[in-house]
PDB file of C-alpha atoms and ligand atoms in Angstrom:
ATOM      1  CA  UNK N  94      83.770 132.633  51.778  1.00 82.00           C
ATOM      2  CA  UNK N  95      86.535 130.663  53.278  1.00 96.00           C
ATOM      3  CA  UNK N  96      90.375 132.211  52.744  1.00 98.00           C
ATOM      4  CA  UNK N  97      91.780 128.836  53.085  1.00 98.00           C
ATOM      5  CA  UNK N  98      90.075 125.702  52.074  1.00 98.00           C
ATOM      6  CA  UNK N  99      91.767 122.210  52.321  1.00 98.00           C
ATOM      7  CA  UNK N 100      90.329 118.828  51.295  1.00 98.00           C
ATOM      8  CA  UNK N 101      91.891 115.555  51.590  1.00 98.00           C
ATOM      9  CA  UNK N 102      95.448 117.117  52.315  1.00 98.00           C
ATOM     10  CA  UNK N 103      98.111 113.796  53.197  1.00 98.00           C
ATOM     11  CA  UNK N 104     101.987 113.761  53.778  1.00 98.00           C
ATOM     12  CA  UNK N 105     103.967 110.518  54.822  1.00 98.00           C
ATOM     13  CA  UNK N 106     107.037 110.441  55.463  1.00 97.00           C
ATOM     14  CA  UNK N 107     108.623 107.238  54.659  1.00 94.00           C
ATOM     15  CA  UNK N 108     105.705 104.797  56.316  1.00 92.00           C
ATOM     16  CA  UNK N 109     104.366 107.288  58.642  1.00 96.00           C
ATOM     17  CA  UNK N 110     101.478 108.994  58.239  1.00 96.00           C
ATOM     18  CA  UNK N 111     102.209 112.753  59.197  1.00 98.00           C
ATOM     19  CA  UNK N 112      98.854 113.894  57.705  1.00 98.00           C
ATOM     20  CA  UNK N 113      96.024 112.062  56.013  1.00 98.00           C
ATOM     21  CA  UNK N 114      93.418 112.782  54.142  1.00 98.00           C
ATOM     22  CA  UNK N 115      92.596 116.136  56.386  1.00 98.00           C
ATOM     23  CA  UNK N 116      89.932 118.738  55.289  1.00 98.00           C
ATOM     24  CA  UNK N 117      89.980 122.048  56.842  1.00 98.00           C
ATOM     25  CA  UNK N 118      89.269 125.730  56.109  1.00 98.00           C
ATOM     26  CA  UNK N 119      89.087 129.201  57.683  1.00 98.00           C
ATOM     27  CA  UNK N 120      86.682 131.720  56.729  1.00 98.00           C
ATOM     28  CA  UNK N 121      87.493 135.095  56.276  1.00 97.00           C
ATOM     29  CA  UNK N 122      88.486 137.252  59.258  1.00 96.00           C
ATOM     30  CA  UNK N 123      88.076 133.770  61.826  1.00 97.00           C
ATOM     31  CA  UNK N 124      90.438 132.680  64.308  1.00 98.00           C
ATOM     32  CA  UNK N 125      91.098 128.872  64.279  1.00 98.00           C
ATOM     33  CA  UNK N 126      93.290 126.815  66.626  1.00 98.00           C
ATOM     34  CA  UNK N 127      94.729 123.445  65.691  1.00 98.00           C
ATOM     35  CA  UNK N 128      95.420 121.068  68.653  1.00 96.00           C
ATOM     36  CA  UNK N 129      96.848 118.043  69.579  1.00 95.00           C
ATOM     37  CA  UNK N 130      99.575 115.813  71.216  1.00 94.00           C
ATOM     38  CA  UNK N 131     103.042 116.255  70.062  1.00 94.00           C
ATOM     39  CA  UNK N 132     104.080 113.893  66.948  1.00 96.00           C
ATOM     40  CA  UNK N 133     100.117 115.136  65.384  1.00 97.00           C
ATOM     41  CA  UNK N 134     101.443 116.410  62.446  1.00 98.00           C
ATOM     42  CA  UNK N 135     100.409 120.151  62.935  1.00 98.00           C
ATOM     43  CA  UNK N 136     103.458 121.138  61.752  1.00 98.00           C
ATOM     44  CA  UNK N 137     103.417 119.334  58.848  1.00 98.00           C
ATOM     45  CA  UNK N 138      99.795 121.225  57.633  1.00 98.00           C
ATOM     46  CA  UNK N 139     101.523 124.289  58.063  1.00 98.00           C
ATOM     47  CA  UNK N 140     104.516 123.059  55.876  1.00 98.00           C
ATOM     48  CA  UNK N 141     102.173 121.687  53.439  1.00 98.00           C
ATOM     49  CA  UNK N 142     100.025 124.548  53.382  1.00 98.00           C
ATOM     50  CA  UNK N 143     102.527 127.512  53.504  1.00 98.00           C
ATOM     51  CA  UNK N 144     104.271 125.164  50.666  1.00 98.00           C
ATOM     52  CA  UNK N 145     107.301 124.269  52.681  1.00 97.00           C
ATOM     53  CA  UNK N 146     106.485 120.716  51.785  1.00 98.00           C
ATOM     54  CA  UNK N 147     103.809 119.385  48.860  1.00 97.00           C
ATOM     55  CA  UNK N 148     101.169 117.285  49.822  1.00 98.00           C
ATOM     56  CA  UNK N 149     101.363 113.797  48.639  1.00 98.00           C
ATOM     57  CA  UNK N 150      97.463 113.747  47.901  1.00 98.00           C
ATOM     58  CA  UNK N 151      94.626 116.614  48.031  1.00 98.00           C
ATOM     59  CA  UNK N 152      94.695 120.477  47.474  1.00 98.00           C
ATOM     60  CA  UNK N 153      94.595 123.486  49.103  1.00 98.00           C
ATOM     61  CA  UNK N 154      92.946 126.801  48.105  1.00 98.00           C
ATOM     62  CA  UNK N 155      93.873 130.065  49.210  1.00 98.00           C
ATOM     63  CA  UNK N 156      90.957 133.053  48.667  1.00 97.00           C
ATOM     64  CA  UNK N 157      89.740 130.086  46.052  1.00 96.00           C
ATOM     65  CA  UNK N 158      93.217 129.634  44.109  1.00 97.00           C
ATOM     66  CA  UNK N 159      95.027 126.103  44.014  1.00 98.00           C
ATOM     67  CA  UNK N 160      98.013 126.669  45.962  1.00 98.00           C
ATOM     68  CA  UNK N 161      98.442 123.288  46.076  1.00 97.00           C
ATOM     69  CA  UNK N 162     102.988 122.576  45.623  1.00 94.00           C
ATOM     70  CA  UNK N 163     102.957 126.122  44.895  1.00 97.00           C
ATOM     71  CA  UNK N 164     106.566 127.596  46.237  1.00 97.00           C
ATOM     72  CA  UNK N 165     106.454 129.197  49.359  1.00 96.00           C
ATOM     73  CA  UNK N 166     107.224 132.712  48.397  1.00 95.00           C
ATOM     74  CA  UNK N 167     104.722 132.639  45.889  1.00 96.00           C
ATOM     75  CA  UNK N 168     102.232 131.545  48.540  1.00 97.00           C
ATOM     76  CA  UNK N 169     103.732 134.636  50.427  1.00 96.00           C
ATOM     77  CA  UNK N 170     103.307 136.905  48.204  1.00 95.00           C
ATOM     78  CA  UNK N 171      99.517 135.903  47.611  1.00 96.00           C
ATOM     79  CA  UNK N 172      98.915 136.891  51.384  1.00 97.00           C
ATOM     80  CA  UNK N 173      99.965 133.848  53.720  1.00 98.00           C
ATOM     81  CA  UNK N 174     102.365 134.250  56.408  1.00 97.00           C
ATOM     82  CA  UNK N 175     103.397 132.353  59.114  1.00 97.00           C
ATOM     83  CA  UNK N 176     105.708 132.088  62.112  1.00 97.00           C
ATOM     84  CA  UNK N 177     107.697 128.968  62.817  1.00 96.00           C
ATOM     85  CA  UNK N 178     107.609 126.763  65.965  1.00 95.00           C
ATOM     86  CA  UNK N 179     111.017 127.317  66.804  1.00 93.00           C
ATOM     87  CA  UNK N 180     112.125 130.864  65.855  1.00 93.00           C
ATOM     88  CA  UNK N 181     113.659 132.045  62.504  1.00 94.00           C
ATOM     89  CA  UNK N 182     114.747 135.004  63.051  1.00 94.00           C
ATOM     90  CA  UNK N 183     118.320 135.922  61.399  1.00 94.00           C
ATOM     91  CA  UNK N 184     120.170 136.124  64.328  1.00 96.00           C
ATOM     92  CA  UNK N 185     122.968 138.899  63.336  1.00 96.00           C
ATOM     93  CA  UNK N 186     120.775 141.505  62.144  1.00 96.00           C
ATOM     94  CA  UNK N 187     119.262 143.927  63.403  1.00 97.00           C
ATOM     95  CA  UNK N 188     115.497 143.465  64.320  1.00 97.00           C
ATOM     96  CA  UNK N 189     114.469 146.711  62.308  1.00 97.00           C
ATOM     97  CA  UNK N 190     116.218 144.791  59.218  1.00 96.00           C
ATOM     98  CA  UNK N 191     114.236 141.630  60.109  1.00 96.00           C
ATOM     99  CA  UNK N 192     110.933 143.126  59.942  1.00 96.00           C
ATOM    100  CA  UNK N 193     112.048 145.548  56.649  1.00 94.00           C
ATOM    101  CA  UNK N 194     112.973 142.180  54.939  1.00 92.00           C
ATOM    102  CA  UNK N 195     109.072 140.946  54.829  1.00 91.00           C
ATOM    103  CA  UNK N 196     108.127 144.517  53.444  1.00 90.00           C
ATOM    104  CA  UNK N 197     110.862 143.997  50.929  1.00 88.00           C
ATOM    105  CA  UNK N 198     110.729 140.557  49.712  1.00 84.00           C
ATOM    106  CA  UNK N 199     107.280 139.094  51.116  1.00 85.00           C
ATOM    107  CA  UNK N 200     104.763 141.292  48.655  1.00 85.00           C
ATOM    108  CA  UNK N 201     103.779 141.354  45.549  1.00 83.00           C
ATOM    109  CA  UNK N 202     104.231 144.928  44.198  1.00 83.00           C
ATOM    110  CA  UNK N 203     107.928 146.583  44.290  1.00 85.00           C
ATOM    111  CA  UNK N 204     107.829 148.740  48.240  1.00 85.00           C
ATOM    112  CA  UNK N 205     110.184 151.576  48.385  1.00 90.00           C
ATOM    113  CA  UNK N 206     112.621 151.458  51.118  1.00 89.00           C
ATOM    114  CA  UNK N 207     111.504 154.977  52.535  1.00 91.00           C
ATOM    115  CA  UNK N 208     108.415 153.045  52.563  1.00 91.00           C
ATOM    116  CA  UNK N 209     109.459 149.916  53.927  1.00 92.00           C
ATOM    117  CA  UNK N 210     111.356 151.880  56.518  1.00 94.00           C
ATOM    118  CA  UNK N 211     108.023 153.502  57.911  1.00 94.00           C
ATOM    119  CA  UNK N 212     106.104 150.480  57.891  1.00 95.00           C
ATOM    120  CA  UNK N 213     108.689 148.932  60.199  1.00 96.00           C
ATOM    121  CA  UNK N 214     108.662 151.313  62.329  1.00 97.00           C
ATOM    122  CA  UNK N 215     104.989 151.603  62.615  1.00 97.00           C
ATOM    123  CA  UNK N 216     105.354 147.547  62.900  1.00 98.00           C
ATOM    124  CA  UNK N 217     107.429 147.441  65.573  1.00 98.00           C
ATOM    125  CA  UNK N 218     105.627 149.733  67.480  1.00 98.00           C
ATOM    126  CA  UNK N 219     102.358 147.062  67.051  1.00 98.00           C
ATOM    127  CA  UNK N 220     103.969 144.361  68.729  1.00 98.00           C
ATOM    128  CA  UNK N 221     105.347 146.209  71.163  1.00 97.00           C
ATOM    129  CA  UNK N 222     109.036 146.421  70.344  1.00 97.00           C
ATOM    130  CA  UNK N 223     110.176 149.934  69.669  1.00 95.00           C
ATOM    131  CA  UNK N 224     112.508 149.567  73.047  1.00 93.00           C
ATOM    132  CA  UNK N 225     114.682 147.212  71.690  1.00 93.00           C
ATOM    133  CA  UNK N 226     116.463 149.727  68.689  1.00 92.00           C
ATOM    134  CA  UNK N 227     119.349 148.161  66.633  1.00 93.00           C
ATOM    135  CA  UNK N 228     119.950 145.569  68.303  1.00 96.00           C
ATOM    136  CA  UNK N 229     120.465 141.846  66.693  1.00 96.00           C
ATOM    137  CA  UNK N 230     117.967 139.567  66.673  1.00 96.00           C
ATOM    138  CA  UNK N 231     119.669 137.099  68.471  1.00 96.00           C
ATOM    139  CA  UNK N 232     120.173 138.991  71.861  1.00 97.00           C
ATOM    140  CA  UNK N 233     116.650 139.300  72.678  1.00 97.00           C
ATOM    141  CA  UNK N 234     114.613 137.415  74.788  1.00 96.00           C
ATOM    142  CA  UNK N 235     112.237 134.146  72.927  1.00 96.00           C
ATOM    143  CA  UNK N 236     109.118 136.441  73.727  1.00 97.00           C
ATOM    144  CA  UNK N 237     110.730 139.218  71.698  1.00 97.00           C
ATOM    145  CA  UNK N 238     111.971 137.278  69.296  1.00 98.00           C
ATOM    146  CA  UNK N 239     108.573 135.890  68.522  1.00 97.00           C
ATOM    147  CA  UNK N 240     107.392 139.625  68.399  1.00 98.00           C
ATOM    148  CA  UNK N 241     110.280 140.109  65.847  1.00 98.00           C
ATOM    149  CA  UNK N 242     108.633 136.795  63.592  1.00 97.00           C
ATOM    150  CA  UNK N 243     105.418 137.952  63.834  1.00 98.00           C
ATOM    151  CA  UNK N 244     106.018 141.959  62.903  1.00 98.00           C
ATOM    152  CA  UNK N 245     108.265 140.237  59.661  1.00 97.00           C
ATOM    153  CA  UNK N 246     104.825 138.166  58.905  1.00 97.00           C
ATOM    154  CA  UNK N 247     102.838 141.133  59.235  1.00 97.00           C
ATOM    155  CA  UNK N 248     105.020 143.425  57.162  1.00 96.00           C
ATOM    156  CA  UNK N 249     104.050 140.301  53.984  1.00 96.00           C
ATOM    157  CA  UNK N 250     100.613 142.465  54.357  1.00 96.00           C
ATOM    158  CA  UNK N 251      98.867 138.846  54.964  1.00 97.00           C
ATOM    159  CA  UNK N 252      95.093 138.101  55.123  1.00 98.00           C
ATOM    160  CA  UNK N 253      95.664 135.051  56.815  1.00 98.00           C
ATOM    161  CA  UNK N 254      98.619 134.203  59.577  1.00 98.00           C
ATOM    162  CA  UNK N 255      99.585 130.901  60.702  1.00 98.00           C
ATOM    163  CA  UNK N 256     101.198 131.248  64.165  1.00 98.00           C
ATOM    164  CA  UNK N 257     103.038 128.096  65.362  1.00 98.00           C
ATOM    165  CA  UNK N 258     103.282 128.161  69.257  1.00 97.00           C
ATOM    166  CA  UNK N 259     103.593 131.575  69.606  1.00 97.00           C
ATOM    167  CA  UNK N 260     103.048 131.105  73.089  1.00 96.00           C
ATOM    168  CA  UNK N 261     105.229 128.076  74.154  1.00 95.00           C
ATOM    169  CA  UNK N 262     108.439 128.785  76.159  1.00 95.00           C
ATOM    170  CA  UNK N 263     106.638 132.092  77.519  1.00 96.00           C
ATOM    171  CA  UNK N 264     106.117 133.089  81.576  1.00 96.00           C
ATOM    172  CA  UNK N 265     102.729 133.657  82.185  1.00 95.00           C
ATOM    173  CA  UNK N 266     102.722 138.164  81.567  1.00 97.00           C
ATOM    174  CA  UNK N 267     104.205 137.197  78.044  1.00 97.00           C
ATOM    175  CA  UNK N 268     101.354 134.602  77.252  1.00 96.00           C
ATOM    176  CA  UNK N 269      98.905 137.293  78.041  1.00 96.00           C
ATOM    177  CA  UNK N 270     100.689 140.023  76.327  1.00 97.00           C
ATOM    178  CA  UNK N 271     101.233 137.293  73.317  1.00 97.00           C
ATOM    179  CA  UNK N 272      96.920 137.133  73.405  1.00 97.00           C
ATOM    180  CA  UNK N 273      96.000 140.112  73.531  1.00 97.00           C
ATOM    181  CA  UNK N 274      98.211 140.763  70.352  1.00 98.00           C
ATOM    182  CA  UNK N 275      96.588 138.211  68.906  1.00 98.00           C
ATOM    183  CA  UNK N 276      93.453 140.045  69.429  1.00 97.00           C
ATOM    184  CA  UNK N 277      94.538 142.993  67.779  1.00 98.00           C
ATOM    185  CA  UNK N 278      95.773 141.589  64.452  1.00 98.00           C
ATOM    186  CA  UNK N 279      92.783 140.058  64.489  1.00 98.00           C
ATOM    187  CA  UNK N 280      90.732 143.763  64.938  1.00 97.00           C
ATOM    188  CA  UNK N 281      93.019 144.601  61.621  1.00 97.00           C
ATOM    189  CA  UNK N 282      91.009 142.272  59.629  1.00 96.00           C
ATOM    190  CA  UNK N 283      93.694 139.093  59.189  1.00 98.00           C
ATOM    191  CA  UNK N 284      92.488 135.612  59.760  1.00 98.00           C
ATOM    192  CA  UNK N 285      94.522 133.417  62.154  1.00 98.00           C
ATOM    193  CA  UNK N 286      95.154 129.353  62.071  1.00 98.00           C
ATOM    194  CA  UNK N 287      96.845 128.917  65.545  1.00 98.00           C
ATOM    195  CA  UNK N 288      98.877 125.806  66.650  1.00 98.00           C
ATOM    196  CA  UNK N 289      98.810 125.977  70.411  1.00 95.00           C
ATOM    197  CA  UNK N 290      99.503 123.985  73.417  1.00 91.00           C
ATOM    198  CA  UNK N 291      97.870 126.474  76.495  1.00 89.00           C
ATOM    199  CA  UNK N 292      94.566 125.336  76.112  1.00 87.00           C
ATOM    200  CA  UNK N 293      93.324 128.263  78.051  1.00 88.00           C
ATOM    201  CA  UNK N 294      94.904 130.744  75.398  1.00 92.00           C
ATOM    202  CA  UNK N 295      93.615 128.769  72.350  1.00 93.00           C
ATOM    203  CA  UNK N 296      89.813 128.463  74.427  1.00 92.00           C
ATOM    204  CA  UNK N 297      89.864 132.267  74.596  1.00 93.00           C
ATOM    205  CA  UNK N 298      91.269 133.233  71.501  1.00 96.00           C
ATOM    206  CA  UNK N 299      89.398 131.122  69.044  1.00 97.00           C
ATOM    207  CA  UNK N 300      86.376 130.717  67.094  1.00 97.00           C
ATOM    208  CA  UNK N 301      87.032 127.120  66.416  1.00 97.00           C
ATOM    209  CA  UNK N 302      89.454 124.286  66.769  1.00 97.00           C
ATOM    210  CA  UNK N 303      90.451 121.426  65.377  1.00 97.00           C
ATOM    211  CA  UNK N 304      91.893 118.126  66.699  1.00 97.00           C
ATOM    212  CA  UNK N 305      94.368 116.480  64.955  1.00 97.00           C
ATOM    213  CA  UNK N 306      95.647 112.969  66.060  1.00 96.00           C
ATOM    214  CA  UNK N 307      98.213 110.714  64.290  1.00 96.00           C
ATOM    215  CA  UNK N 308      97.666 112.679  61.416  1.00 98.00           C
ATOM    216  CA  UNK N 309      94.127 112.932  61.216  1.00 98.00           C
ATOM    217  CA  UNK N 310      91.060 114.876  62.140  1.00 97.00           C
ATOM    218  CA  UNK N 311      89.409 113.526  65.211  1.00 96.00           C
ATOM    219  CA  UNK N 312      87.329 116.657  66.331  1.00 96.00           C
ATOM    220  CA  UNK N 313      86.318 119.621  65.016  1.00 97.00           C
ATOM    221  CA  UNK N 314      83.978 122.433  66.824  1.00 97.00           C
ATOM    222  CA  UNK N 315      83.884 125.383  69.345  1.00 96.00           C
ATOM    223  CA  UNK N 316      85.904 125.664  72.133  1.00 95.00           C
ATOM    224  CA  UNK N 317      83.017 124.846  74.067  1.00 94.00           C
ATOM    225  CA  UNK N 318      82.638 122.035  72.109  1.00 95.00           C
ATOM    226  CA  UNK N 319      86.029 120.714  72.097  1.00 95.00           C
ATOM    227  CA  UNK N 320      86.122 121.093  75.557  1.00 92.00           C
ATOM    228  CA  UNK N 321      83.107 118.631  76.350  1.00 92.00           C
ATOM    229  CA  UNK N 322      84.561 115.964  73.410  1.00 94.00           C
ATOM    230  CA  UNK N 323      85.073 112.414  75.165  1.00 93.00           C
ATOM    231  CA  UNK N 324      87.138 111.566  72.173  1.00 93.00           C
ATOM    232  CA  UNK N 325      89.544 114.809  72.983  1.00 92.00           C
ATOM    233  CA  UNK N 326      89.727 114.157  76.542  1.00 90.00           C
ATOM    234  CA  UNK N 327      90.899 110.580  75.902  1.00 90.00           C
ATOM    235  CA  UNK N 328      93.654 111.406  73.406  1.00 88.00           C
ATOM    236  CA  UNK N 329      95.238 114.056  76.055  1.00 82.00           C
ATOM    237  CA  UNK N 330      94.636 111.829  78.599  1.00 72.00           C
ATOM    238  CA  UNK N 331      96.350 109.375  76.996  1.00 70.00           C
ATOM    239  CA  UNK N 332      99.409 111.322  76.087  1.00 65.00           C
TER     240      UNK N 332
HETATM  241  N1  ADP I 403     110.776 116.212  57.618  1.00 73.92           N
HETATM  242  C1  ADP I 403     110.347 115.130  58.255  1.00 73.92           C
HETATM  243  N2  ADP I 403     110.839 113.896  57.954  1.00 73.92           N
HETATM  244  C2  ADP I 403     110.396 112.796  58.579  1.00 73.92           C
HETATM  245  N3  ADP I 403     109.449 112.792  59.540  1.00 73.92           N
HETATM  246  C3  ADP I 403     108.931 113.982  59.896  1.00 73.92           C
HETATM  247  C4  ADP I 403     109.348 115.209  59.270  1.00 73.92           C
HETATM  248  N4  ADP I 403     108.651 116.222  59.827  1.00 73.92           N
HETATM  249  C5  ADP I 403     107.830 115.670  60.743  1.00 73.92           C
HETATM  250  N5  ADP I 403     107.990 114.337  60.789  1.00 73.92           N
HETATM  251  C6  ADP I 403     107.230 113.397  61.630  1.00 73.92           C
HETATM  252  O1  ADP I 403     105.866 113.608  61.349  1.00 73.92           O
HETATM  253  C7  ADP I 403     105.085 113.514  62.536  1.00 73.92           C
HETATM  254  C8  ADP I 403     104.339 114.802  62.752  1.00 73.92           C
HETATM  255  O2  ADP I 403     105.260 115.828  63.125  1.00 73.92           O
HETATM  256  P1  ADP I 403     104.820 117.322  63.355  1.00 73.92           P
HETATM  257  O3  ADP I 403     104.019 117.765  62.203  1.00 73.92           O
HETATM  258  O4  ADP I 403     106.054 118.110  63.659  1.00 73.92           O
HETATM  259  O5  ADP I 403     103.904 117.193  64.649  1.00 73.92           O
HETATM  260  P2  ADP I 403     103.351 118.313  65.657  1.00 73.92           P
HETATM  261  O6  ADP I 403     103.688 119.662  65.122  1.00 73.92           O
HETATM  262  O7  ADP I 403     101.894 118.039  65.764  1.00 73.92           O
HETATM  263  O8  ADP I 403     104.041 118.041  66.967  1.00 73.92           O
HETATM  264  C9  ADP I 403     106.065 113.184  63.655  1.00 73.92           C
HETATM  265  O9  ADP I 403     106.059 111.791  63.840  1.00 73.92           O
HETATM  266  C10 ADP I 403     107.390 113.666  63.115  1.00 73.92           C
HETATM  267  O10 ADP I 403     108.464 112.959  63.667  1.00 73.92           O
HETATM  268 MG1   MG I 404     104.796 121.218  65.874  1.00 73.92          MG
END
């Protein structure tokens, strides 16, 4: 059974076209990228799907409920988290207090802070960032900062993640570290939709992908697949 199921999902802004009429869906425990040039409107379906922004036309299920304009803590709290494109992080705290804050606030049932406190920790120590103590958010490095965004999504307790270039701004040891964590929340049984721009990171990483161009699907398959599309080729080409 798919955990997130869209059909006909549109958003203009003004006279433009951000997304139209795009169906999608990830089935339970699969990893799917979303590509395209800059300006596709990949953004956008994670805004309209994490409920950042309501679609204009078409609706989106999550584990078979409408989610469709629902608010985007509710969406939280119903198992959907995501990272952001460029990092959100607050950049004063501490990054123990950043993670605590999605045990706190991003589930549905009340979470202790003895407990909270322990799955931070135990967090932290998943994506790799036990080193860094106390200190604020804002004095760490983008890698670690995307670590920091992605142990507060985790600490929601999510069954699906939406990661928005996790990997873009990275050197080349933090793109591989940044996979290979992908792999493992993926071994704890969360599905991922992946916006990325290293196509060799979303070839390796995913089940599928999907194209998106000026706001619409143009391709949809296996990496494989997507690799061989003329129709891909061109629109990167053409960039
Ligand atoms: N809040 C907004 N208001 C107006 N236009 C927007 C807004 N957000 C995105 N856009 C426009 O929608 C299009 C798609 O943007 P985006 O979803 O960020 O693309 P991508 O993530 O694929 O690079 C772009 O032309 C962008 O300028
Ligand atoms: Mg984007």
């Amino acid at each position: 059974m798919p955990i997130l199921e869209g059909e006909g999902v549109t958003k203009h802004f003004g006279g433009l076209a951000a997304v139209s009429s795009v169906d999608f869906k990830v089935d339970e425990g699969e990893v799917v990228g979303l590509i395209g040039p800059n300006g596709a409107g990949k953004t956008t379906l994670f805004n309209l799907i994490s409920g950042a922004l309501a679609p204009q036309e078409g609706t989106i299920r999550l584990n078979g409920q409408d989610i469709t304009g629902s608010s985007p803590h509710k969406i939280c709290r119903m198992g959907l988290a995501r990272t952001f494109q460029s990092v959100k992080v607050f950049p004063n705290i501490p990054v123990p207090a950043n993670v605590m804050l999605g045990s706190l606030f991003g589930t549905p049932n009340r979470v202790s802070s003895a407990d909270a406190a322990g799955e931070t920790a135990e967090l932290l120590e998943f994506v790799g960032l036990t080193a860094v103590g106390a200190t604020p958010a804002k004095d760490l490095t983008l890698a670690n900062q995307k670590r920091v965004e992605v142990a507060r999504a985790l600490a929601t307790k999510p069954e699906l993640l939406l990661l928005d270039e996790l990997m873009a701004g990275l050197n080349h040891t933090e793109i591989a570290e940044a996979l290979e964590l992908v792999a493992r929340i993926r071994e704890r049984g969360i599905s991922i939709l992946m916006i990325e721009h290293i196509m060799k990171a979303i070839m390796s990483a995913c089940d599928r992908i999907m194209v998106l161009h000026h706001g619409e699907k143009i391709a949809e398959g296996t990496p494989q697949e997507i690799a061989a599309s003329k129709k891909v080729i061109e629109v990167y080409l053409g960039e």
